[in-house]
Amino acid sequence: MSRSRQPRRQATLASIAAELKISRTTVSNAYNRPDQLSAELRERVLEVAKRRGYAGPDPMARSLRTRKAGAVGVLLTEALSYSFRDPAAMSFLSGLSEACEAAGQGLLLIPAGPGRTDDEAAQVVHRSSVDGFVVYSVPAEDPYLAAVLERHLPIVACDQPRGLENTPVVGIDDRRAMRDLAAHLIELGHRQIGMLSMRLGRERHDGVVDLSTLESGAFHVQGERIRGVQDAMSAAGLAPESLTVVERYTHTAEDGLSAAAQIMRMNPRITALVCTTDVLALGALAWANQMGLDVPGHLSITGFDGIDEAIREGLTTVRQPQKDKGRRAGELLLAAPSHSGVPALETLGTQLWFGATSGRVESEWYAE
């Protein structure tokens, strides 16, 4: 009867070092600091390691030893799947990943979408093995953000929140950009203006926005874009309180379509629909097409962001540098362990993009 085979002992850094009669540090350097070894010695180490089935130093042990995870955490306000279907978020993450790649760092996405308790949010953040956080448009009172602050790691915010101590912010002047866009529409003769907005608060709401509560909204960016339209109306002698705003909790083209239908039923005399994102504007365009409306003859529609699809569709919009935002946020986070000397707010430029969806009203129409 043949003897049963004994399981092969797993190779370790120490066993590789013993076989080669070199120090464990030398074996480790073959993987982590190859410049410290001659090419010949490194090749010998890797050859023995491959033969013995040794894949290299344990990254978990290394992170415990160095107290470095080698990764940047990205705190998002939406479900994880949102990051891969929203064009603006994808562009931001593309820029951030370039900064991380240049620094040899990984990227860990931490979705901060609604629906979890404060304790659950804290657990998600505290379990994340990262060296710092980029916070992407998160409300100041968000429980995930509170958990991030408890980690006492470097933080850079994009868009919001603003005013956190030792936390630089990379963003744009949303209010001014939207004011300029609305002024363009008013110059074209539009007086009845409606707005479609992404969600303004953490609680679900789909419908008309009470503008008197705008200051208390959790999402600063959307609120600033609404205020920009009101500023342009005030400057033109129009009553800013006459602005009708419809909000959607989720952010899809379908939401833009339903919001456009709702707002035009409420006020069929609206001649310009200003959307706080291109995604909502593309939905509004789809609704106008379904209704057989001429854009911009019957109705002008504008967006915000400058995503590729919007430009292809000829949408009048505000182009913002989403990719540059991500890249710059990453650079600031990875440049140094502290942010001394870094401006509290770095404002990037935007561009008005005059497409084919804005123009003078040729005739009024009335919804059924």
GROMACS .gro file of C-alpha atoms in nm:
model
  368
    1MET     CA    1   0.000   0.000   0.000
    2SER     CA    2   0.148   0.332  -0.104
    3ARG     CA    3   0.214   0.599   0.149
    4SER     CA    4  -0.023   0.904   0.138
    5ARG     CA    5   0.142   1.215   0.006
    6GLN     CA    6   0.209   1.487   0.260
    7PRO     CA    7   0.072   1.828   0.161
    8ARG     CA    8   0.344   2.051   0.029
    9ARG     CA    9   0.440   2.319   0.277
   10GLN     CA   10   0.356   2.664   0.148
   11ALA     CA   11   0.659   2.872   0.064
   12THR     CA   12   0.717   3.187   0.267
   13LEU     CA   13   0.944   3.484   0.243
   14ALA     CA   14   1.160   3.325   0.516
   15SER     CA   15   1.187   2.988   0.336
   16ILE     CA   16   1.288   3.157   0.009
   17ALA     CA   17   1.553   3.356   0.197
   18ALA     CA   18   1.682   3.040   0.368
   19GLU     CA   19   1.713   2.849   0.041
   20LEU     CA   20   1.905   3.130  -0.124
   21LYS     CA   21   2.104   3.208   0.195
   22ILE     CA   22   2.008   3.575   0.181
   23SER     CA   23   1.814   3.800   0.416
   24ARG     CA   24   1.435   3.827   0.418
   25THR     CA   25   1.475   4.198   0.344
   26THR     CA   26   1.655   4.111   0.021
   27VAL     CA   27   1.369   3.883  -0.085
   28SER     CA   28   1.120   4.156  -0.003
   29ASN     CA   29   1.321   4.412  -0.201
   30ALA     CA   30   1.304   4.189  -0.507
   31TYR     CA   31   0.933   4.269  -0.514
   32ASN     CA   32   0.899   4.609  -0.351
   33ARG     CA   33   1.233   4.782  -0.414
   34PRO     CA   34   1.395   4.615  -0.716
   35ASP     CA   35   1.638   4.905  -0.760
   36GLN     CA   36   1.813   4.787  -0.441
   37LEU     CA   37   1.922   4.457  -0.602
   38SER     CA   38   2.137   4.361  -0.896
   39ALA     CA   39   1.945   4.228  -1.194
   40GLU     CA   40   2.111   3.888  -1.150
   41LEU     CA   41   2.017   3.853  -0.781
   42ARG     CA   42   1.660   3.965  -0.840
   43GLU     CA   43   1.624   3.711  -1.121
   44ARG     CA   44   1.748   3.434  -0.891
   45VAL     CA   45   1.499   3.532  -0.619
   46LEU     CA   46   1.206   3.542  -0.860
   47GLU     CA   47   1.305   3.212  -1.021
   48VAL     CA   48   1.316   3.028  -0.687
   49ALA     CA   49   0.992   3.196  -0.576
   50LYS     CA   50   0.814   3.086  -0.895
   51ARG     CA   51   0.939   2.730  -0.857
   52ARG     CA   52   0.822   2.720  -0.496
   53GLY     CA   53   0.484   2.881  -0.576
   54TYR     CA   54   0.556   3.196  -0.375
   55ALA     CA   55   0.363   3.497  -0.508
   56GLY     CA   56   0.540   3.765  -0.306
   57PRO     CA   57   0.506   3.944   0.030
   58ASP     CA   58   0.156   3.950   0.178
   59PRO     CA   59   0.010   4.293   0.095
   60MET     CA   60  -0.202   4.286   0.410
   61ALA     CA   61   0.103   4.225   0.627
   62ARG     CA   62   0.291   4.496   0.442
   63SER     CA   63   0.013   4.748   0.498
   64LEU     CA   64   0.008   4.667   0.867
   65ARG     CA   65   0.383   4.712   0.885
   66THR     CA   66   0.401   5.035   0.683
   67ARG     CA   67   0.058   5.167   0.786
   68LYS     CA   68   0.000   5.241   0.417
   69ALA     CA   69  -0.281   5.085   0.215
   70GLY     CA   70  -0.166   5.211  -0.124
   71ALA     CA   71  -0.518   5.317  -0.221
   72VAL     CA   72  -0.740   5.624  -0.233
   73GLY     CA   73  -1.101   5.600  -0.120
   74VAL     CA   74  -1.371   5.777  -0.322
   75LEU     CA   75  -1.687   5.864  -0.134
   76LEU     CA   76  -1.985   5.884  -0.371
   77THR     CA   77  -2.338   6.002  -0.303
   78GLU     CA   78  -2.502   5.732  -0.513
   79ALA     CA   79  -2.521   5.355  -0.544
   80LEU     CA   80  -2.204   5.198  -0.686
   81SER     CA   81  -2.370   5.115  -1.019
   82TYR     CA   82  -2.442   5.486  -1.068
   83SER     CA   83  -2.070   5.554  -1.110
   84PHE     CA   84  -2.060   5.336  -1.420
   85ARG     CA   85  -2.368   5.471  -1.596
   86ASP     CA   86  -2.354   5.844  -1.519
   87PRO     CA   87  -2.128   6.010  -1.780
   88ALA     CA   88  -2.021   6.301  -1.557
   89ALA     CA   89  -1.927   6.069  -1.269
   90MET     CA   90  -1.737   5.841  -1.508
   91SER     CA   91  -1.539   6.134  -1.643
   92PHE     CA   92  -1.453   6.249  -1.291
   93LEU     CA   93  -1.337   5.900  -1.193
   94SER     CA   94  -1.132   5.876  -1.511
   95GLY     CA   95  -0.937   6.188  -1.415
   96LEU     CA   96  -0.894   6.070  -1.057
   97SER     CA   97  -0.772   5.729  -1.170
   98GLU     CA   98  -0.508   5.895  -1.388
   99ALA     CA   99  -0.373   6.084  -1.086
  100CYS     CA  100  -0.371   5.765  -0.879
  101GLU     CA  101  -0.203   5.565  -1.154
  102ALA     CA  102   0.072   5.825  -1.188
  103ALA     CA  103   0.138   5.793  -0.813
  104GLY     CA  104   0.118   5.412  -0.810
  105GLN     CA  105  -0.199   5.414  -0.601
  106GLY     CA  106  -0.516   5.209  -0.624
  107LEU     CA  107  -0.874   5.336  -0.614
  108LEU     CA  108  -1.152   5.213  -0.385
  109LEU     CA  109  -1.510   5.326  -0.455
  110ILE     CA  110  -1.724   5.374  -0.145
  111PRO     CA  111  -2.090   5.430  -0.236
  112ALA     CA  112  -2.267   5.665   0.005
  113GLY     CA  113  -2.612   5.616  -0.137
  114PRO     CA  114  -2.926   5.653   0.073
  115GLY     CA  115  -3.092   5.368   0.261
  116ARG     CA  116  -2.831   5.270   0.519
  117THR     CA  117  -2.832   5.355   0.888
  118ASP     CA  118  -2.560   5.572   1.039
  119ASP     CA  119  -2.401   5.264   1.199
  120GLU     CA  120  -2.397   5.078   0.868
  121ALA     CA  121  -2.241   5.379   0.697
  122ALA     CA  122  -1.971   5.398   0.963
  123GLN     CA  123  -1.887   5.029   0.924
  124VAL     CA  124  -1.846   5.064   0.546
  125VAL     CA  125  -1.607   5.356   0.584
  126HIS     CA  126  -1.411   5.215   0.879
  127ARG     CA  127  -1.351   4.885   0.697
  128SER     CA  128  -1.207   5.064   0.394
  129SER     CA  129  -0.830   5.017   0.367
  130VAL     CA  130  -0.722   5.353   0.222
  131ASP     CA  131  -0.468   5.628   0.287
  132GLY     CA  132  -0.706   5.917   0.222
  133PHE     CA  133  -1.042   6.012   0.078
  134VAL     CA  134  -1.175   6.208  -0.217
  135VAL     CA  135  -1.529   6.313  -0.128
  136TYR     CA  136  -1.738   6.360  -0.442
  137SER     CA  137  -2.031   6.600  -0.395
  138VAL     CA  138  -2.145   6.473  -0.055
  139PRO     CA  139  -2.375   6.673   0.178
  140ALA     CA  140  -2.215   6.813   0.492
  141GLU     CA  141  -2.449   6.615   0.721
  142ASP     CA  142  -2.403   6.281   0.543
  143PRO     CA  143  -2.332   5.993   0.787
  144TYR     CA  144  -2.067   5.852   0.555
  145LEU     CA  145  -1.883   6.182   0.565
  146ALA     CA  146  -1.903   6.183   0.944
  147ALA     CA  147  -1.737   5.841   0.944
  148VAL     CA  148  -1.468   5.964   0.704
  149LEU     CA  149  -1.386   6.253   0.935
  150GLU     CA  150  -1.349   6.009   1.224
  151ARG     CA  151  -1.066   5.836   1.036
  152HIS     CA  152  -0.846   6.151   1.056
  153LEU     CA  153  -0.698   6.082   0.712
  154PRO     CA  154  -0.625   6.340   0.439
  155ILE     CA  155  -0.940   6.451   0.255
  156VAL     CA  156  -1.006   6.648  -0.063
  157ALA     CA  157  -1.363   6.739  -0.156
  158CYS     CA  158  -1.499   6.785  -0.506
  159ASP     CA  159  -1.788   7.033  -0.538
  160GLN     CA  160  -1.909   6.981  -0.180
  161PRO     CA  161  -1.901   6.995   0.116
  162ARG     CA  162  -1.723   7.324   0.159
  163GLY     CA  163  -1.580   7.479   0.472
  164LEU     CA  164  -1.438   7.164   0.635
  165GLU     CA  165  -1.117   7.232   0.824
  166ASN     CA  166  -0.800   7.126   0.640
  167THR     CA  167  -1.006   7.003   0.346
  168PRO     CA  168  -0.933   7.161   0.008
  169VAL     CA  169  -1.220   7.174  -0.240
  170VAL     CA  170  -1.198   7.145  -0.618
  171GLY     CA  171  -1.503   7.278  -0.798
  172ILE     CA  172  -1.656   7.531  -1.034
  173ASP     CA  173  -1.869   7.842  -0.990
  174ASP     CA  174  -2.203   7.668  -1.050
  175ARG     CA  175  -2.410   7.974  -0.973
  176ARG     CA  176  -2.226   8.203  -1.214
  177ALA     CA  177  -2.221   7.944  -1.493
  178MET     CA  178  -2.596   7.888  -1.468
  179ARG     CA  179  -2.662   8.261  -1.438
  180ASP     CA  180  -2.479   8.320  -1.767
  181LEU     CA  181  -2.674   8.042  -1.936
  182ALA     CA  182  -3.007   8.179  -1.813
  183ALA     CA  183  -2.907   8.532  -1.919
  184HIS     CA  184  -2.851   8.393  -2.270
  185LEU     CA  185  -3.206   8.256  -2.274
  186ILE     CA  186  -3.352   8.583  -2.145
  187GLU     CA  187  -3.165   8.771  -2.420
  188LEU     CA  188  -3.340   8.541  -2.666
  189GLY     CA  189  -3.673   8.668  -2.533
  190HIS     CA  190  -3.770   8.393  -2.290
  191ARG     CA  191  -3.974   8.510  -1.994
  192GLN     CA  192  -4.150   8.191  -1.883
  193ILE     CA  193  -3.867   7.966  -1.761
  194GLY     CA  194  -3.892   7.627  -1.592
  195MET     CA  195  -3.622   7.414  -1.431
  196LEU     CA  196  -3.562   7.042  -1.389
  197SER     CA  197  -3.330   6.957  -1.101
  198MET     CA  198  -3.155   6.657  -0.952
  199ARG     CA  199  -3.247   6.592  -0.591
  200LEU     CA  200  -3.190   6.872  -0.345
  201GLY     CA  201  -3.223   6.676  -0.019
  202ARG     CA  202  -3.151   6.335   0.127
  203GLU     CA  203  -3.520   6.250   0.167
  204ARG     CA  204  -3.703   6.126  -0.140
  205HIS     CA  205  -3.904   6.392  -0.321
  206ASP     CA  206  -4.032   6.389  -0.678
  207GLY     CA  207  -4.224   6.702  -0.764
  208VAL     CA  208  -4.236   7.078  -0.734
  209VAL     CA  209  -3.967   7.248  -0.527
  210ASP     CA  210  -4.059   7.498  -0.259
  211LEU     CA  211  -3.803   7.767  -0.337
  212SER     CA  212  -3.835   7.913   0.014
  213THR     CA  213  -3.663   7.601   0.149
  214LEU     CA  214  -3.377   7.612  -0.101
  215GLU     CA  215  -3.121   7.725   0.156
  216SER     CA  216  -3.181   7.416   0.366
  217GLY     CA  217  -3.118   7.176   0.078
  218ALA     CA  218  -2.844   6.919   0.134
  219PHE     CA  219  -2.705   6.930  -0.218
  220HIS     CA  220  -2.527   7.263  -0.256
  221VAL     CA  221  -2.448   7.224  -0.628
  222GLN     CA  222  -2.808   7.186  -0.741
  223GLY     CA  223  -2.920   7.471  -0.518
  224GLU     CA  224  -2.652   7.702  -0.659
  225ARG     CA  225  -2.760   7.627  -1.014
  226ILE     CA  226  -3.120   7.718  -0.930
  227ARG     CA  227  -3.002   8.039  -0.765
  228GLY     CA  228  -2.803   8.122  -1.077
  229VAL     CA  229  -3.123   8.123  -1.285
  230GLN     CA  230  -3.296   8.337  -1.023
  231ASP     CA  231  -3.004   8.582  -1.033
  232ALA     CA  232  -3.038   8.620  -1.409
  233MET     CA  233  -3.413   8.671  -1.376
  234SER     CA  234  -3.368   8.938  -1.110
  235ALA     CA  235  -3.108   9.118  -1.323
  236ALA     CA  236  -3.356   9.125  -1.612
  237GLY     CA  237  -3.641   9.258  -1.398
  238LEU     CA  238  -3.824   8.926  -1.383
  239ALA     CA  239  -3.967   8.794  -1.056
  240PRO     CA  240  -3.732   8.512  -0.939
  241GLU     CA  241  -4.010   8.362  -0.730
  242SER     CA  242  -4.204   8.294  -1.051
  243LEU     CA  243  -3.949   8.028  -1.146
  244THR     CA  244  -4.105   7.680  -1.146
  245VAL     CA  245  -3.868   7.398  -1.044
  246VAL     CA  246  -3.944   7.025  -1.056
  247GLU     CA  247  -3.712   6.786  -0.873
  248ARG     CA  248  -3.632   6.421  -0.936
  249TYR     CA  249  -3.477   6.198  -0.670
  250THR     CA  250  -3.303   5.966  -0.914
  251HIS     CA  251  -3.096   6.080  -1.208
  252THR     CA  252  -3.180   5.922  -1.542
  253ALA     CA  253  -3.305   6.039  -1.880
  254GLU     CA  254  -3.639   5.877  -1.793
  255ASP     CA  255  -3.659   6.107  -1.491
  256GLY     CA  256  -3.594   6.404  -1.717
  257LEU     CA  257  -3.872   6.293  -1.948
  258SER     CA  258  -4.129   6.255  -1.670
  259ALA     CA  259  -4.021   6.582  -1.507
  260ALA     CA  260  -4.059   6.769  -1.836
  261ALA     CA  261  -4.409   6.629  -1.881
  262GLN     CA  262  -4.501   6.730  -1.526
  263ILE     CA  263  -4.370   7.085  -1.541
  264MET     CA  264  -4.526   7.159  -1.879
  265ARG     CA  265  -4.864   7.036  -1.759
  266MET     CA  266  -4.831   7.273  -1.463
  267ASN     CA  267  -4.730   7.572  -1.673
  268PRO     CA  268  -4.786   7.522  -2.048
  269ARG     CA  269  -4.662   7.877  -2.120
  270ILE     CA  270  -4.301   7.783  -2.035
  271THR     CA  271  -4.079   7.849  -2.338
  272ALA     CA  272  -3.742   7.746  -2.190
  273LEU     CA  273  -3.656   7.441  -1.982
  274VAL     CA  274  -3.328   7.480  -1.793
  275CYS     CA  275  -3.199   7.148  -1.661
  276THR     CA  276  -2.934   7.118  -1.391
  277THR     CA  277  -2.771   6.823  -1.576
  278ASP     CA  278  -2.736   6.706  -1.935
  279VAL     CA  279  -2.890   6.371  -1.844
  280LEU     CA  280  -3.217   6.540  -1.741
  281ALA     CA  281  -3.202   6.763  -2.049
  282LEU     CA  282  -3.168   6.463  -2.280
  283GLY     CA  283  -3.481   6.320  -2.118
  284ALA     CA  284  -3.661   6.651  -2.172
  285LEU     CA  285  -3.557   6.643  -2.539
  286ALA     CA  286  -3.702   6.293  -2.570
  287TRP     CA  287  -4.030   6.418  -2.424
  288ALA     CA  288  -4.041   6.711  -2.668
  289ASN     CA  289  -3.984   6.471  -2.956
  290GLN     CA  290  -4.268   6.249  -2.833
  291MET     CA  291  -4.496   6.551  -2.823
  292GLY     CA  292  -4.397   6.657  -3.174
  293LEU     CA  293  -4.261   6.990  -3.052
  294ASP     CA  294  -4.006   7.192  -3.242
  295VAL     CA  295  -3.689   7.253  -3.037
  296PRO     CA  296  -3.606   7.538  -3.012
  297GLY     CA  297  -3.898   7.687  -3.207
  298HIS     CA  298  -4.163   7.590  -2.950
  299LEU     CA  299  -3.938   7.513  -2.657
  300SER     CA  300  -3.570   7.576  -2.575
  301ILE     CA  301  -3.395   7.312  -2.364
  302THR     CA  302  -3.056   7.348  -2.197
  303GLY     CA  303  -2.837   7.122  -1.984
  304PHE     CA  304  -2.529   7.137  -1.766
  305ASP     CA  305  -2.207   6.930  -1.767
  306GLY     CA  306  -2.108   6.900  -2.133
  307ILE     CA  307  -2.114   6.520  -2.157
  308ASP     CA  308  -2.030   6.368  -2.495
  309GLU     CA  309  -2.384   6.256  -2.575
  310ALA     CA  310  -2.521   6.603  -2.508
  311ILE     CA  311  -2.267   6.762  -2.742
  312ARG     CA  312  -2.349   6.505  -3.012
  313GLU     CA  313  -2.720   6.587  -2.974
  314GLY     CA  314  -2.649   6.958  -3.018
  315LEU     CA  315  -2.762   7.051  -2.667
  316THR     CA  316  -2.698   7.401  -2.541
  317THR     CA  317  -2.518   7.345  -2.214
  318VAL     CA  318  -2.242   7.444  -1.973
  319ARG     CA  319  -1.928   7.241  -2.029
  320GLN     CA  320  -1.742   7.178  -1.708
  321PRO     CA  321  -1.402   7.004  -1.673
  322GLN     CA  322  -1.516   6.689  -1.495
  323LYS     CA  323  -1.203   6.493  -1.582
  324ASP     CA  324  -0.979   6.779  -1.470
  325LYS     CA  325  -1.174   6.794  -1.144
  326GLY     CA  326  -1.096   6.432  -1.072
  327ARG     CA  327  -0.733   6.461  -1.173
  328ARG     CA  328  -0.678   6.774  -0.964
  329ALA     CA  329  -0.853   6.626  -0.660
  330GLY     CA  330  -0.624   6.324  -0.681
  331GLU     CA  331  -0.314   6.538  -0.722
  332LEU     CA  332  -0.399   6.746  -0.417
  333LEU     CA  333  -0.466   6.440  -0.205
  334LEU     CA  334  -0.151   6.256  -0.309
  335ALA     CA  335   0.088   6.551  -0.317
  336ALA     CA  336   0.156   6.566   0.056
  337PRO     CA  337   0.027   6.429   0.386
  338SER     CA  338  -0.093   6.775   0.485
  339HIS     CA  339  -0.262   7.052   0.292
  340SER     CA  340  -0.069   7.345   0.435
  341GLY     CA  341  -0.044   7.622   0.180
  342VAL     CA  342  -0.314   7.472  -0.042
  343PRO     CA  343  -0.605   7.708  -0.124
  344ALA     CA  344  -0.929   7.617   0.050
  345LEU     CA  345  -1.112   7.634  -0.284
  346GLU     CA  346  -0.970   7.577  -0.630
  347THR     CA  347  -1.221   7.693  -0.889
  348LEU     CA  348  -1.192   7.556  -1.241
  349GLY     CA  349  -1.335   7.732  -1.545
  350THR     CA  350  -1.648   7.646  -1.743
  351GLN     CA  351  -1.764   7.718  -2.098
  352LEU     CA  352  -2.105   7.807  -2.237
  353TRP     CA  353  -2.175   7.574  -2.528
  354PHE     CA  354  -2.433   7.714  -2.768
  355GLY     CA  355  -2.595   7.420  -2.944
  356ALA     CA  356  -2.907   7.383  -3.153
  357THR     CA  357  -3.158   7.351  -2.867
  358SER     CA  358  -3.183   7.718  -2.768
  359GLY     CA  359  -3.334   7.995  -2.973
  360ARG     CA  360  -3.604   8.256  -2.994
  361VAL     CA  361  -3.959   8.137  -2.947
  362GLU     CA  362  -4.136   8.127  -3.284
  363SER     CA  363  -4.483   8.051  -3.146
  364GLU     CA  364  -4.657   7.963  -2.823
  365TRP     CA  365  -4.800   7.619  -2.767
  366TYR     CA  366  -5.031   7.485  -2.499
  367ALA     CA  367  -5.019   7.139  -2.347
  368GLU     CA  368  -5.336   6.934  -2.348
   0.00000   0.00000   0.00000
